[in-house]
Short mmCIF file of C-alpha atoms in Angstrom, two decimals:
data_model
loop_
_atom_site.label_atom_id
_atom_site.label_comp_id
_atom_site.label_asym_id
_atom_site.label_seq_id
_atom_site.Cartn_x
_atom_site.Cartn_y
_atom_site.Cartn_z
CA MET A 13 -29.76 48.87 17.55
CA TRP A 14 -30.30 46.16 14.95
CA GLU A 15 -27.24 47.31 13.02
CA ARG A 16 -25.17 47.28 16.22
CA LYS A 17 -26.29 43.71 17.03
CA LYS A 18 -25.55 42.67 13.47
CA THR A 19 -22.06 44.17 13.71
CA ILE A 20 -21.42 42.41 17.03
CA SER A 21 -22.67 39.11 15.59
CA ILE A 22 -20.39 39.42 12.59
CA ALA A 23 -17.46 40.26 14.86
CA ILE A 24 -18.15 37.25 17.07
CA ALA A 25 -18.45 34.96 14.04
CA ALA A 26 -15.19 36.28 12.63
CA ALA A 27 -13.46 35.76 15.96
CA VAL A 28 -14.75 32.19 16.17
CA LEU A 29 -13.60 31.40 12.63
CA ALA A 30 -10.23 32.95 13.32
CA GLY A 31 -9.95 30.88 16.47
CA VAL A 32 -10.79 27.70 14.57
CA TYR A 33 -8.18 28.56 11.95
CA ILE A 34 -5.51 29.31 14.55
CA PHE A 35 -6.37 26.13 16.45
CA THR A 36 -6.18 24.06 13.25
CA VAL A 37 -2.83 25.50 12.21
CA THR A 38 -1.46 25.14 15.72
CA ALA A 39 -2.67 21.54 15.96
CA ALA A 40 -1.08 20.73 12.61
CA LYS A 41 2.24 22.16 13.77
CA GLN A 42 2.08 20.02 16.89
CA VAL A 43 2.23 16.76 14.95
CA PRO A 44 5.72 15.37 15.55
CA PRO A 45 7.82 14.27 12.56
CA ILE A 46 7.47 10.66 11.49
CA ASP A 47 11.17 10.12 12.18
CA ASP A 48 10.43 10.61 15.88
CA ALA A 49 8.51 7.35 16.02
CA GLY A 50 7.59 7.36 19.70
CA ALA A 51 6.30 10.91 19.77
CA TYR A 52 4.48 10.44 16.46
CA ARG A 53 2.64 7.38 17.73
CA ALA A 54 1.85 9.05 21.05
CA TYR A 55 0.31 12.03 19.22
CA TRP A 56 -2.11 9.90 17.21
CA SER A 57 -2.88 7.64 20.14
CA GLU A 58 -3.91 10.66 22.19
CA TYR A 59 -5.88 12.07 19.24
CA ALA A 60 -7.80 8.80 18.91
CA LYS A 61 -8.47 8.76 22.64
CA ARG A 62 -9.93 12.28 22.52
CA HIS A 63 -11.81 12.19 19.23
CA GLY A 64 -12.39 8.52 18.44
CA SER A 65 -10.56 6.09 16.19
CA ALA A 66 -12.42 6.88 12.97
CA ALA A 67 -11.93 10.63 13.41
CA ALA A 68 -8.25 10.07 14.15
CA TYR A 69 -7.80 8.11 10.93
CA GLU A 70 -9.49 10.80 8.85
CA ALA A 71 -7.37 13.50 10.49
CA PHE A 72 -4.28 11.38 9.90
CA LYS A 73 -5.06 11.09 6.18
CA ASN A 74 -5.61 14.82 5.87
CA GLU A 75 -2.38 15.54 7.72
CA ASN A 76 -0.37 13.27 5.42
CA ALA A 77 -2.11 13.96 2.12
CA THR A 78 0.85 15.88 0.69
CA ALA A 79 3.68 14.04 2.45
CA PRO A 80 6.23 12.09 0.38
CA GLU A 81 4.92 8.68 -0.71
CA GLU A 82 7.48 6.77 1.37
CA ASP A 83 6.66 8.76 4.51
CA ARG A 84 2.92 8.35 4.01
CA HIS A 85 3.13 4.58 3.89
CA ARG A 86 5.49 4.43 6.84
CA ALA A 87 3.23 6.71 8.86
CA ALA A 88 0.18 4.63 7.95
CA HIS A 89 1.77 1.67 9.73
CA VAL A 90 1.71 3.80 12.88
CA ILE A 91 -1.96 4.71 12.67
CA GLY A 92 -2.78 1.05 12.01
CA ASP A 93 -0.95 0.11 15.19
CA VAL A 94 -2.92 2.77 17.08
CA LEU A 95 -6.21 1.46 15.70
CA TYR A 96 -5.40 -2.06 16.83
CA GLU A 97 -4.55 -0.77 20.30
CA ARG A 98 -7.98 0.85 20.56
CA GLU A 99 -10.20 -1.37 18.42
CA SER A 100 -8.44 -4.74 18.13
CA VAL A 101 -9.41 -6.54 14.89
CA ARG A 102 -12.44 -4.25 14.58
CA GLY A 103 -10.01 -1.59 13.36
CA ILE A 104 -10.19 -3.27 9.95
CA ALA A 105 -13.51 -1.48 9.45
CA ILE A 106 -11.70 1.87 9.70
CA CYS A 107 -8.62 1.22 7.56
CA ASP A 108 -8.84 1.72 3.79
CA GLN A 109 -6.57 1.59 0.74
CA SER A 110 -4.92 4.97 1.42
CA PHE A 111 -1.13 5.19 1.34
CA GLY A 112 -0.57 1.75 -0.11
CA PHE A 113 -2.86 -0.01 2.40
CA GLY A 114 -0.39 0.94 5.13
CA CYS A 115 -3.06 1.10 7.85
CA PHE A 116 -3.78 -2.61 7.37
CA HIS A 117 -0.07 -3.41 7.46
CA GLY A 118 0.39 -1.67 10.80
CA LEU A 119 -2.79 -3.07 12.32
CA PHE A 120 -1.98 -6.66 11.39
CA SER A 121 1.63 -6.39 12.51
CA ALA A 122 0.38 -5.23 15.91
CA ALA A 123 -2.15 -8.06 16.03
CA PHE A 124 0.45 -10.75 15.39
CA ALA A 125 2.57 -9.38 18.21
CA GLU A 126 -0.32 -10.05 20.60
CA GLU A 127 -2.11 -13.22 19.44
CA ARG A 128 -1.42 -16.78 18.23
CA ALA A 129 -0.69 -16.75 14.50
CA ASP A 130 -2.60 -19.83 13.34
CA GLU A 131 -5.85 -18.79 15.01
CA LEU A 132 -5.39 -15.10 14.24
CA VAL A 133 -4.91 -15.58 10.49
CA ARG A 134 -8.32 -17.18 10.06
CA ARG A 135 -9.98 -14.57 12.27
CA LEU A 136 -8.37 -11.71 10.36
CA ASP A 137 -9.30 -13.23 7.02
CA ASP A 138 -12.92 -13.59 8.15
CA ALA A 139 -12.89 -9.94 9.22
CA CYS A 140 -11.45 -8.91 5.84
CA LEU A 141 -14.11 -10.85 3.96
CA GLU A 142 -16.88 -9.40 6.12
CA ARG A 143 -15.65 -5.85 5.60
CA PHE A 144 -14.55 -5.90 1.94
CA GLY A 145 -15.89 -9.09 0.36
CA VAL A 146 -13.84 -11.54 -1.63
CA GLY A 147 -12.39 -8.77 -3.82
CA GLY A 148 -10.76 -6.83 -0.98
CA THR A 149 -7.29 -8.23 -1.62
CA GLY A 150 -5.47 -5.32 -0.01
CA CYS A 151 -6.78 -6.41 3.37
CA GLN A 152 -5.27 -9.90 3.06
CA HIS A 153 -2.09 -8.27 1.74
CA GLY A 154 -1.75 -6.62 5.13
CA ILE A 155 -2.11 -9.99 6.84
CA GLY A 156 0.93 -11.16 4.88
CA HIS A 157 3.02 -8.30 6.25
CA GLY A 158 2.04 -9.25 9.77
CA ILE A 159 2.71 -12.96 9.29
CA LEU A 160 6.29 -12.54 8.11
CA GLU A 161 7.08 -9.92 10.72
CA TYR A 162 5.74 -12.30 13.36
CA LEU A 163 7.46 -15.49 12.14
CA GLY A 164 10.75 -13.84 11.21
CA TYR A 165 12.27 -12.97 7.84
CA GLU A 166 14.20 -16.24 7.61
CA ARG A 167 10.90 -18.18 7.56
CA LEU A 168 9.62 -16.99 4.20
CA HIS A 169 8.25 -20.37 3.11
CA ASP A 170 6.45 -20.91 6.42
CA ALA A 171 4.84 -17.49 6.06
CA LEU A 172 3.65 -18.30 2.55
CA ALA A 173 2.18 -21.59 3.73
CA LEU A 174 0.29 -19.80 6.51
CA CYS A 175 -1.22 -17.53 3.86
CA ASP A 176 -3.02 -20.60 2.52
CA GLU A 177 -5.49 -20.04 5.38
CA THR A 178 -6.67 -16.82 3.68
CA ALA A 179 -8.88 -16.14 0.66
CA ARG A 180 -6.93 -15.70 -2.56
CA ILE A 181 -8.60 -14.87 -5.85
CA SER A 182 -5.51 -13.88 -7.85
CA PRO A 183 -2.04 -15.44 -8.20
CA PHE A 184 -0.57 -11.96 -7.78
CA LEU A 185 -2.47 -10.49 -4.86
CA GLY A 186 -3.54 -11.06 -1.29
CA CYS A 187 -1.62 -12.42 1.67
CA VAL A 188 1.36 -13.80 -0.25
CA SER A 189 2.02 -10.45 -1.94
CA GLY A 190 2.21 -8.86 1.51
CA VAL A 191 4.73 -11.50 2.59
CA PHE A 192 6.95 -10.77 -0.42
CA MET A 193 6.73 -7.00 0.03
CA GLU A 194 7.64 -7.30 3.70
CA TYR A 195 10.49 -9.69 2.87
CA SER A 196 12.10 -7.35 0.32
CA ASN A 197 11.33 -4.03 2.02
CA PRO A 198 11.06 -4.67 5.76
CA LEU A 199 10.06 -1.85 8.07
CA VAL A 200 12.73 -1.93 10.77
CA SER A 201 12.40 -0.25 14.16
CA ASP A 202 15.28 0.97 16.28
CA PRO A 203 14.00 1.39 19.85
CA ALA A 204 17.29 2.91 21.01
CA ALA A 205 17.06 5.68 18.43
CA ASN A 206 13.25 5.90 18.66
CA THR A 207 12.97 5.55 14.88
CA PHE A 208 11.69 3.13 12.28
CA GLU A 209 12.38 3.04 8.57
CA THR A 210 12.17 0.87 5.49
CA ARG A 211 15.44 -0.96 4.89
CA PRO A 212 15.34 -2.76 1.54
CA ARG A 213 17.31 -5.96 1.21
CA PRO A 214 20.65 -5.59 -0.60
CA PHE A 215 20.39 -5.89 -4.37
CA ASP A 216 22.73 -7.91 -6.59
CA ALA A 217 22.34 -7.36 -10.34
CA ALA A 218 23.73 -10.85 -10.88
CA ALA A 219 20.81 -12.30 -8.90
CA PRO A 220 18.04 -9.72 -9.38
CA TYR A 221 15.03 -11.91 -8.67
CA GLY A 222 15.58 -12.46 -4.96
CA PRO A 223 13.84 -15.57 -3.65
CA CYS A 224 11.43 -15.94 -6.58
CA GLY A 225 13.16 -18.82 -8.33
CA ALA A 226 13.13 -20.93 -5.18
CA VAL A 227 9.62 -20.38 -3.81
CA PRO A 228 6.96 -23.05 -4.44
CA GLU A 229 5.07 -22.70 -7.70
CA PRO A 230 1.74 -21.46 -6.27
CA TYR A 231 3.47 -18.32 -4.94
CA ARG A 232 5.93 -17.59 -7.75
CA LEU A 233 3.89 -15.14 -9.81
CA SER A 234 3.20 -13.00 -6.76
CA CYS A 235 6.92 -12.93 -6.00
CA TYR A 236 7.74 -11.60 -9.46
CA PHE A 237 4.86 -9.13 -9.23
CA GLU A 238 6.31 -7.67 -6.02
CA LEU A 239 9.89 -7.20 -7.28
CA ALA A 240 9.39 -3.64 -8.53
CA PRO A 241 9.28 -1.84 -5.13
CA TRP A 242 12.51 -3.59 -4.12
CA TRP A 243 14.22 -2.78 -7.40
CA SER A 244 13.00 0.79 -7.22
CA ALA A 245 14.67 1.24 -3.84
CA HIS A 246 18.00 0.56 -5.56
CA MET A 247 17.26 1.91 -9.07
CA THR A 248 15.03 4.92 -8.52
CA GLY A 249 13.14 5.78 -11.69
CA LYS A 250 15.10 3.38 -13.90
CA TYR A 251 12.05 1.60 -15.21
CA GLY A 252 13.73 0.60 -18.45
CA GLU A 253 16.36 -1.35 -16.51
CA MET A 254 13.67 -3.01 -14.42
CA GLY A 255 11.80 -3.97 -17.57
CA ALA A 256 14.96 -5.50 -18.98
CA PHE A 257 15.28 -7.72 -15.91
CA CYS A 258 11.69 -8.90 -16.40
CA ALA A 259 12.36 -9.59 -20.08
CA LYS A 260 15.16 -12.03 -19.22
CA LEU A 261 12.86 -14.40 -17.35
CA PRO A 262 12.41 -17.58 -19.41
CA ARG A 263 8.67 -18.14 -18.78
CA GLU A 264 6.11 -15.79 -20.31
CA GLU A 265 3.84 -15.89 -17.27
CA ASP A 266 6.75 -14.78 -15.07
CA ARG A 267 7.71 -11.98 -17.47
CA ARG A 268 4.11 -10.81 -17.51
CA ALA A 269 3.73 -10.85 -13.72
CA CYS A 270 7.01 -9.00 -13.32
CA THR A 271 6.14 -6.30 -15.86
CA ILE A 272 2.61 -5.82 -14.57
CA GLY A 273 4.19 -5.31 -11.16
CA ILE A 274 6.41 -2.56 -12.55
CA GLY A 275 3.33 -0.83 -13.96
CA SER A 276 1.54 -1.05 -10.63
CA HIS A 277 4.55 0.45 -8.86
CA ILE A 278 4.90 3.20 -11.47
CA ALA A 279 1.30 4.32 -10.91
CA VAL A 280 1.94 4.67 -7.18
CA LYS A 281 5.19 6.58 -7.71
CA LYS A 282 3.50 8.88 -10.22
CA GLU A 283 0.72 9.67 -7.71
CA PHE A 284 -1.82 7.92 -9.98
CA ASP A 285 -1.34 10.49 -12.74
CA ILE A 286 -2.66 8.69 -15.84
CA GLU A 287 -0.52 10.49 -18.40
CA ASN A 288 2.74 10.37 -16.46
CA ALA A 289 2.29 6.71 -15.58
CA GLY A 290 1.58 5.86 -19.21
CA ARG A 291 4.70 7.67 -20.42
CA ALA A 292 6.83 5.86 -17.85
CA CYS A 293 5.44 2.51 -19.01
CA ASP A 294 6.14 3.36 -22.63
CA ALA A 295 9.79 3.93 -21.68
CA LEU A 296 10.09 0.18 -21.05
CA GLY A 297 10.06 -0.31 -24.82
CA GLY A 298 8.56 -3.16 -26.78
CA THR A 299 4.88 -3.60 -27.53
CA THR A 300 4.25 -6.43 -25.09
CA ARG A 301 6.03 -4.71 -22.22
CA ARG A 302 4.05 -1.51 -22.81
CA VAL A 303 0.77 -3.44 -22.71
CA TRP A 304 1.62 -5.32 -19.54
CA CYS A 305 3.02 -2.26 -17.80
CA ARG A 306 0.00 -0.13 -18.65
CA ALA A 307 -2.29 -2.91 -17.43
CA GLY A 308 -0.43 -2.95 -14.11
CA ALA A 309 -0.65 0.81 -13.80
CA ALA A 310 -4.38 0.68 -14.53
CA TRP A 311 -4.79 -1.92 -11.79
CA ALA A 312 -3.06 0.29 -9.21
CA VAL A 313 -5.21 3.28 -10.15
CA HIS A 314 -8.33 1.12 -9.89
CA ALA A 315 -7.35 -0.46 -6.57
CA GLU A 316 -5.62 2.34 -4.69
CA SER A 317 -7.01 5.69 -5.84
CA LYS A 318 -10.70 6.34 -5.15
CA ALA A 319 -10.48 9.70 -6.88
CA ASP A 320 -9.17 8.24 -10.15
CA GLU A 321 -10.65 4.73 -10.09
CA ALA A 322 -13.06 5.35 -12.96
CA ARG A 323 -10.21 6.61 -15.15
CA ALA A 324 -8.09 3.47 -14.79
CA PRO A 325 -9.01 2.04 -18.24
CA GLU A 326 -7.66 5.23 -19.86
CA LEU A 327 -4.18 3.81 -19.43
CA CYS A 328 -5.09 1.26 -22.09
CA THR A 329 -6.65 3.80 -24.49
CA PRO A 330 -3.51 4.93 -26.42
CA LEU A 331 -2.73 1.36 -27.50
CA SER A 332 -3.79 -0.20 -30.81
CA THR A 333 -7.09 -2.06 -30.87
CA LYS A 334 -5.60 -5.51 -30.25
CA GLU A 335 -3.19 -4.26 -27.59
CA ARG A 336 -5.92 -2.22 -25.91
CA GLU A 337 -8.15 -5.29 -25.66
CA GLU A 338 -5.33 -7.26 -24.03
CA CYS A 339 -4.59 -4.41 -21.62
CA LEU A 340 -8.25 -4.14 -20.62
CA SER A 341 -8.51 -7.90 -20.14
CA LEU A 342 -5.49 -7.93 -17.83
CA TYR A 343 -5.78 -4.86 -15.66
CA ARG A 344 -8.44 -6.19 -13.29
CA LEU A 345 -6.08 -8.39 -11.32
CA ASP A 346 -8.86 -9.18 -8.87
CA ALA A 347 -10.80 -10.92 -11.67
CA ALA A 348 -10.35 -14.51 -12.77
CA ALA A 349 -8.60 -13.79 -16.09
CA LEU A 350 -5.11 -14.58 -14.77
CA ASN A 351 -5.98 -17.64 -12.70
#
């Protein structure tokens, strides 16, 4: 009798596990493609309604863990929008740095569509500081995306000025970097086609620095730092050419910001693989460019990859003693070394 009960219990357990597996696979197949924007958003909105916002965000990250980098970031805007719908500004406590901080970008864009910008910026910044402290620059970066989307892309300088209401501990990072990223690589929706996609601004090799030469001095370094994602949209993988553009800038601080930005972008594109990112930086040529690029890559690993954060300084290891010291002194962009 005991053996029979044991057999039945095992059979029931197996059936339950099989059912869970089938349900999981079926649920995964039910997620609409990101290109069907309306259906994709509706899916995650319903998921959050049934299981809670935090559970929805975790499920979203698992679902998109192996998706292409561009799709992951685009999709993260959607889940951020869903979190704002359910949690308002409190959704900041759920978002994290995954997928290029895309959850913050989507949440803040949704917030600016609903509330007055001048009051909202200060409230969002306070929420960022409460959740992440003064070093949580990715949160303010998301505010910058929302500001420019709200004001309009022709009001770049007004958006930068509004960022002055937020905490900023680095000339590269925070709200202004979000404004520049949104300006160069806007996420455009097409309600008629029920789609949304990143549409980078046109690139002219004769004027490769976009608005950077004309923006007020306090924002210029951030502008150069954020050029790499825009360039990459038009010169995929041509990091040597990007490095050459940086090298032509007359001021050293601009060249440095530009090259560090390339390194940061490389780390993201290389999925935070230390060795591959380092090799891509070395392809820029020149000792100084290698140091700056590797420092930027180390920053991105530190800031955006929880799994590899502790390994970030390894990007500086292959350099000579003097170069390694410079790389290590630069890579923490959230520190005061570059102010």
